[in-house]
Amino acid sequence: MPITLTVFEDSPDRGRGLARDMQVRWALEELGLAYAVRGVSFATMKGAEHLARQPFGQIPAFEEDGLTLFESGAIVLHLAERHPGLLPADPHARARALAWMFAAVSTIEPPIVEWAMARMLERDADWFAARQPMLEERVRTRLAQLAARLGERDWLEGGFTAADLLMISVLRRLERAPMLPEQPRLVAYIARGEARPAFQRAFAAQRALFEARARAND
Ligand code: GTB
């Protein structure tokens, strides 16, 4: 059975590739794996059929050969473990790459998402302006720490790994944030990731879906 990836039918990011199916698409492209896409509407995502794939009614979900998986980080890890190319062979380097994968989703992503969600959903709240500097500062701290550790290196652990794929995907959510340009090393790091042919193919595929939907809705 071919790999099937469930994604937003109408992504709210309007083709900017910020939803988390991008992580999985990028990994599949890096590994040269073909996949089919199933688009789901917001209503369908909350129905029993999709909840059986993704218990929180979210995207992405991944299916292959009777295996159904959710959580973008877990899907990327599954693919990286099954196919060579996204994790180092050396056990210590591999363990460090895994640590960075977890850092991407559990240390760097939470303050970024909190900042982004506040901007998206809480702009009209009377406490928005008071809370925003604190949320920005939390992101700023993590970006400075990450940039310090990355240093002059191109990637987090030797060559490009699944850790860079997840970290760059998480950082891309900051594309319009004033905190990101304060860290030129991270700006360059994101650009290096986005320049990879596999990223370009993944981005183009999600963009094509958005454009097809936009044409159909015209
Ligand atoms: N931890 C899970 C994972 O990594 O797979 C989180 C999955 C998740 O948050 N999915 C979101 C979703 O399905 C889409 S990616 N949301 C619908 C819902 O919860 O009902 C998050 C996202 C959404 C929109 C933008 N955007 O518009 O820019 C960016 C990212």
Short mmCIF file of C-alpha atoms and ligand atoms in Angstrom, two decimals:
data_model
loop_
_atom_site.label_atom_id
_atom_site.label_comp_id
_atom_site.label_asym_id
_atom_site.label_seq_id
_atom_site.Cartn_x
_atom_site.Cartn_y
_atom_site.Cartn_z
CA MET A 1 0.00 0.00 0.00
CA PRO A 2 1.44 3.41 -0.91
CA ILE A 3 2.11 5.94 1.83
CA THR A 4 -0.89 8.21 2.40
CA LEU A 5 -0.51 11.54 4.13
CA THR A 6 -3.59 13.32 5.44
CA VAL A 7 -3.34 17.10 5.19
CA PHE A 8 -5.55 20.18 5.35
CA GLU A 9 -7.85 20.36 2.34
CA ASP A 10 -7.76 24.16 2.75
CA SER A 11 -4.66 25.16 4.65
CA PRO A 12 -5.21 28.32 6.71
CA ASP A 13 -1.62 29.35 5.92
CA ARG A 14 -2.68 29.92 2.28
CA GLY A 15 0.13 27.87 0.78
CA ARG A 16 2.98 29.18 2.94
CA GLY A 17 3.85 25.64 3.99
CA LEU A 18 3.59 26.31 7.71
CA ALA A 19 1.24 23.47 8.66
CA ARG A 20 2.89 20.35 10.02
CA ASP A 21 2.31 18.16 6.99
CA MET A 22 5.35 20.05 5.61
CA GLN A 23 7.68 18.22 8.01
CA VAL A 24 6.47 14.87 6.73
CA ARG A 25 6.38 15.91 3.08
CA TRP A 26 9.97 17.19 3.42
CA ALA A 27 11.15 13.93 5.04
CA LEU A 28 9.44 11.85 2.34
CA GLU A 29 11.12 13.93 -0.36
CA GLU A 30 14.55 13.69 1.31
CA LEU A 31 14.17 9.91 1.36
CA GLY A 32 12.82 9.68 -2.18
CA LEU A 33 9.55 8.05 -1.08
CA ALA A 34 6.39 8.46 -3.14
CA TYR A 35 3.17 9.29 -1.34
CA ALA A 36 -0.47 10.06 -1.91
CA VAL A 37 -2.31 12.88 -0.20
CA ARG A 38 -5.76 12.91 1.37
CA GLY A 39 -7.17 16.37 2.05
CA VAL A 40 -9.58 16.80 4.95
CA SER A 41 -11.83 19.74 5.80
CA PHE A 42 -11.98 21.15 9.33
CA ALA A 43 -15.35 19.42 9.79
CA THR A 44 -14.11 16.05 8.50
CA MET A 45 -11.08 16.24 10.80
CA LYS A 46 -13.35 16.06 13.83
CA GLY A 47 -15.31 13.05 12.55
CA ALA A 48 -14.87 9.46 13.66
CA GLU A 49 -13.06 8.35 10.51
CA HIS A 50 -10.25 10.87 10.92
CA LEU A 51 -10.19 10.58 14.73
CA ALA A 52 -9.28 6.92 14.23
CA ARG A 53 -6.17 8.13 12.40
CA GLN A 54 -5.39 11.14 14.59
CA PRO A 55 -6.89 11.09 18.08
CA PHE A 56 -6.90 14.89 18.39
CA GLY A 57 -8.65 15.53 15.08
CA GLN A 58 -5.61 17.22 13.58
CA ILE A 59 -3.28 16.84 10.63
CA PRO A 60 -0.92 15.28 9.67
CA ALA A 61 -1.69 11.59 9.76
CA PHE A 62 0.40 8.93 8.03
CA GLU A 63 -0.62 5.51 6.75
CA GLU A 64 1.47 2.75 5.23
CA ASP A 65 1.04 -1.03 5.13
CA GLY A 66 -1.50 -1.16 7.93
CA LEU A 67 0.42 1.28 10.14
CA THR A 68 -1.38 4.51 11.04
CA LEU A 69 0.68 7.19 12.78
CA PHE A 70 0.09 10.69 14.08
CA GLU A 71 2.41 13.42 15.47
CA SER A 72 4.67 14.94 12.83
CA GLY A 73 7.82 14.36 14.91
CA ALA A 74 7.01 10.68 15.43
CA ILE A 75 6.26 10.23 11.73
CA VAL A 76 9.57 11.84 10.74
CA LEU A 77 11.40 9.67 13.28
CA HIS A 78 9.67 6.55 11.97
CA LEU A 79 10.71 7.36 8.41
CA ALA A 80 14.27 8.27 9.45
CA GLU A 81 14.65 4.97 11.30
CA ARG A 82 13.26 2.89 8.42
CA HIS A 83 15.21 4.52 5.59
CA PRO A 84 18.84 5.62 5.47
CA GLY A 85 19.71 9.28 4.99
CA LEU A 86 18.22 11.29 7.83
CA LEU A 87 20.04 9.97 10.91
CA PRO A 88 23.78 9.48 11.53
CA ALA A 89 25.08 5.90 11.69
CA ASP A 90 27.38 6.58 14.67
CA PRO A 91 25.38 5.73 17.86
CA HIS A 92 26.46 8.84 19.77
CA ALA A 93 25.81 11.16 16.85
CA ARG A 94 22.44 9.46 16.35
CA ALA A 95 21.54 9.94 20.02
CA ARG A 96 22.47 13.63 19.79
CA ALA A 97 20.40 14.02 16.62
CA LEU A 98 17.43 12.47 18.45
CA ALA A 99 17.96 14.91 21.32
CA TRP A 100 17.77 17.78 18.81
CA MET A 101 14.60 16.32 17.31
CA PHE A 102 13.01 16.36 20.74
CA ALA A 103 14.41 19.83 21.40
CA ALA A 104 12.75 21.08 18.21
CA VAL A 105 9.28 19.89 19.20
CA SER A 106 9.40 20.19 22.98
CA THR A 107 11.78 23.08 23.77
CA ILE A 108 11.82 25.40 20.74
CA GLU A 109 8.34 24.89 19.29
CA PRO A 110 6.15 25.56 22.39
CA PRO A 111 7.13 29.22 22.93
CA ILE A 112 6.94 29.84 19.17
CA VAL A 113 3.45 28.37 18.97
CA GLU A 114 2.30 30.32 22.03
CA TRP A 115 3.58 33.53 20.46
CA ALA A 116 1.99 32.71 17.08
CA MET A 117 -1.36 31.64 18.56
CA ALA A 118 -1.60 34.81 20.63
CA ARG A 119 -1.10 36.89 17.49
CA MET A 120 -3.62 34.82 15.57
CA LEU A 121 -6.39 34.48 18.17
CA GLU A 122 -5.92 37.06 20.93
CA ARG A 123 -5.23 40.33 19.11
CA ASP A 124 -8.48 41.89 20.27
CA ALA A 125 -8.07 40.90 23.90
CA ASP A 126 -7.38 43.84 26.20
CA TRP A 127 -4.34 42.04 27.66
CA PHE A 128 -2.76 41.21 24.27
CA ALA A 129 -0.36 44.17 24.24
CA ALA A 130 0.71 43.56 27.83
CA ARG A 131 1.41 39.86 27.26
CA GLN A 132 3.14 40.09 23.88
CA PRO A 133 6.57 41.35 25.11
CA MET A 134 6.78 38.41 27.54
CA LEU A 135 5.92 35.91 24.77
CA GLU A 136 8.46 37.55 22.44
CA GLU A 137 11.13 37.42 25.11
CA ARG A 138 10.61 33.69 25.68
CA VAL A 139 11.13 33.06 21.97
CA ARG A 140 14.10 35.44 21.88
CA THR A 141 15.83 33.53 24.69
CA ARG A 142 15.48 30.17 22.94
CA LEU A 143 16.62 31.58 19.59
CA ALA A 144 19.75 33.06 21.17
CA GLN A 145 20.56 29.75 22.87
CA LEU A 146 20.00 27.77 19.69
CA ALA A 147 22.09 30.18 17.61
CA ALA A 148 24.91 30.00 20.18
CA ARG A 149 24.97 26.20 19.98
CA LEU A 150 24.71 26.07 16.19
CA GLY A 151 27.63 28.47 15.98
CA GLU A 152 29.34 28.49 12.60
CA ARG A 153 28.11 25.00 11.69
CA ASP A 154 25.76 24.39 8.79
CA TRP A 155 23.71 21.75 10.65
CA LEU A 156 23.12 20.69 14.24
CA GLU A 157 24.80 17.28 14.15
CA GLY A 158 27.36 16.69 11.38
CA GLY A 159 25.54 16.60 8.04
CA PHE A 160 21.86 17.41 7.48
CA THR A 161 19.64 15.17 9.65
CA ALA A 162 16.01 14.81 10.70
CA ALA A 163 16.91 17.13 13.57
CA ASP A 164 17.57 19.99 11.14
CA LEU A 165 14.42 19.10 9.22
CA LEU A 166 12.26 19.43 12.36
CA MET A 167 14.15 22.42 13.78
CA ILE A 168 13.97 24.42 10.55
CA SER A 169 10.30 23.53 10.12
CA VAL A 170 9.58 24.84 13.62
CA LEU A 171 11.61 28.02 13.05
CA ARG A 172 9.83 28.76 9.76
CA ARG A 173 6.73 29.68 11.77
CA LEU A 174 8.72 32.83 12.75
CA GLU A 175 9.01 34.05 9.14
CA ARG A 176 7.27 37.33 10.03
CA ALA A 177 8.55 37.63 13.61
CA PRO A 178 10.74 40.59 14.59
CA MET A 179 12.85 38.28 16.80
CA LEU A 180 14.19 36.14 13.95
CA PRO A 181 16.33 38.75 12.11
CA GLU A 182 18.10 39.36 15.43
CA GLN A 183 19.75 35.94 14.89
CA PRO A 184 21.41 36.02 11.45
CA ARG A 185 22.85 32.54 11.97
CA LEU A 186 19.35 31.15 12.28
CA VAL A 187 18.14 33.13 9.28
CA ALA A 188 20.97 31.55 7.25
CA TYR A 189 20.24 28.11 8.76
CA ILE A 190 16.59 28.29 7.68
CA ALA A 191 17.63 29.47 4.20
CA ARG A 192 20.05 26.51 3.90
CA GLY A 193 17.21 24.12 4.72
CA GLU A 194 14.76 25.79 2.37
CA ALA A 195 17.32 25.66 -0.45
CA ARG A 196 17.43 21.86 -0.36
CA PRO A 197 15.77 20.34 -3.44
CA ALA A 198 13.68 18.05 -1.23
CA PHE A 199 12.29 21.04 0.68
CA GLN A 200 11.54 22.79 -2.61
CA ARG A 201 9.60 19.78 -3.89
CA ALA A 202 7.66 19.45 -0.64
CA PHE A 203 6.84 23.15 -0.62
CA ALA A 204 5.73 23.10 -4.26
CA ALA A 205 3.46 20.10 -3.63
CA GLN A 206 1.58 21.73 -0.74
CA ARG A 207 1.45 25.03 -2.67
CA ALA A 208 -0.05 23.28 -5.71
CA LEU A 209 -2.80 21.86 -3.51
CA PHE A 210 -3.58 25.33 -2.14
CA GLU A 211 -3.64 26.85 -5.63
CA ALA A 212 -5.89 24.10 -7.00
CA ARG A 213 -8.35 24.68 -4.13
CA ALA A 214 -8.23 28.44 -4.66
CA ARG A 215 -9.02 27.98 -8.38
CA ALA A 216 -11.86 25.57 -7.56
CA ASN A 217 -13.34 28.06 -5.07
CA ASP A 218 -13.21 30.97 -7.54
N1 GTB B 1 1.83 17.92 17.71
C1 GTB B 1 1.04 17.70 16.52
C2 GTB B 1 1.95 17.30 15.36
O1 GTB B 1 3.12 17.73 15.37
O2 GTB B 1 1.54 16.54 14.48
C3 GTB B 1 0.29 19.00 16.23
C4 GTB B 1 -0.62 18.88 15.04
C5 GTB B 1 -1.32 20.20 14.74
O3 GTB B 1 -1.21 21.18 15.51
N2 GTB B 1 -2.00 20.25 13.61
C6 GTB B 1 -2.70 21.44 13.22
C7 GTB B 1 -4.18 21.12 13.10
O4 GTB B 1 -4.56 20.08 12.62
C8 GTB B 1 -2.18 21.88 11.86
S1 GTB B 1 -0.47 22.33 11.92
N3 GTB B 1 -5.01 22.09 13.50
C9 GTB B 1 -6.45 21.98 13.37
C10 GTB B 1 -7.12 21.69 14.67
O5 GTB B 1 -6.44 21.51 15.70
O6 GTB B 1 -8.36 21.68 14.65
C11 GTB B 1 -0.56 23.88 12.89
C12 GTB B 1 -0.69 25.12 12.03
C13 GTB B 1 -1.93 25.55 11.66
C14 GTB B 1 -2.02 26.74 10.90
C15 GTB B 1 -0.88 27.43 10.55
N4 GTB B 1 -0.99 28.63 9.80
O7 GTB B 1 -2.09 29.01 9.37
O8 GTB B 1 0.02 29.32 9.57
C16 GTB B 1 0.36 26.96 10.94
C17 GTB B 1 0.44 25.81 11.67
#
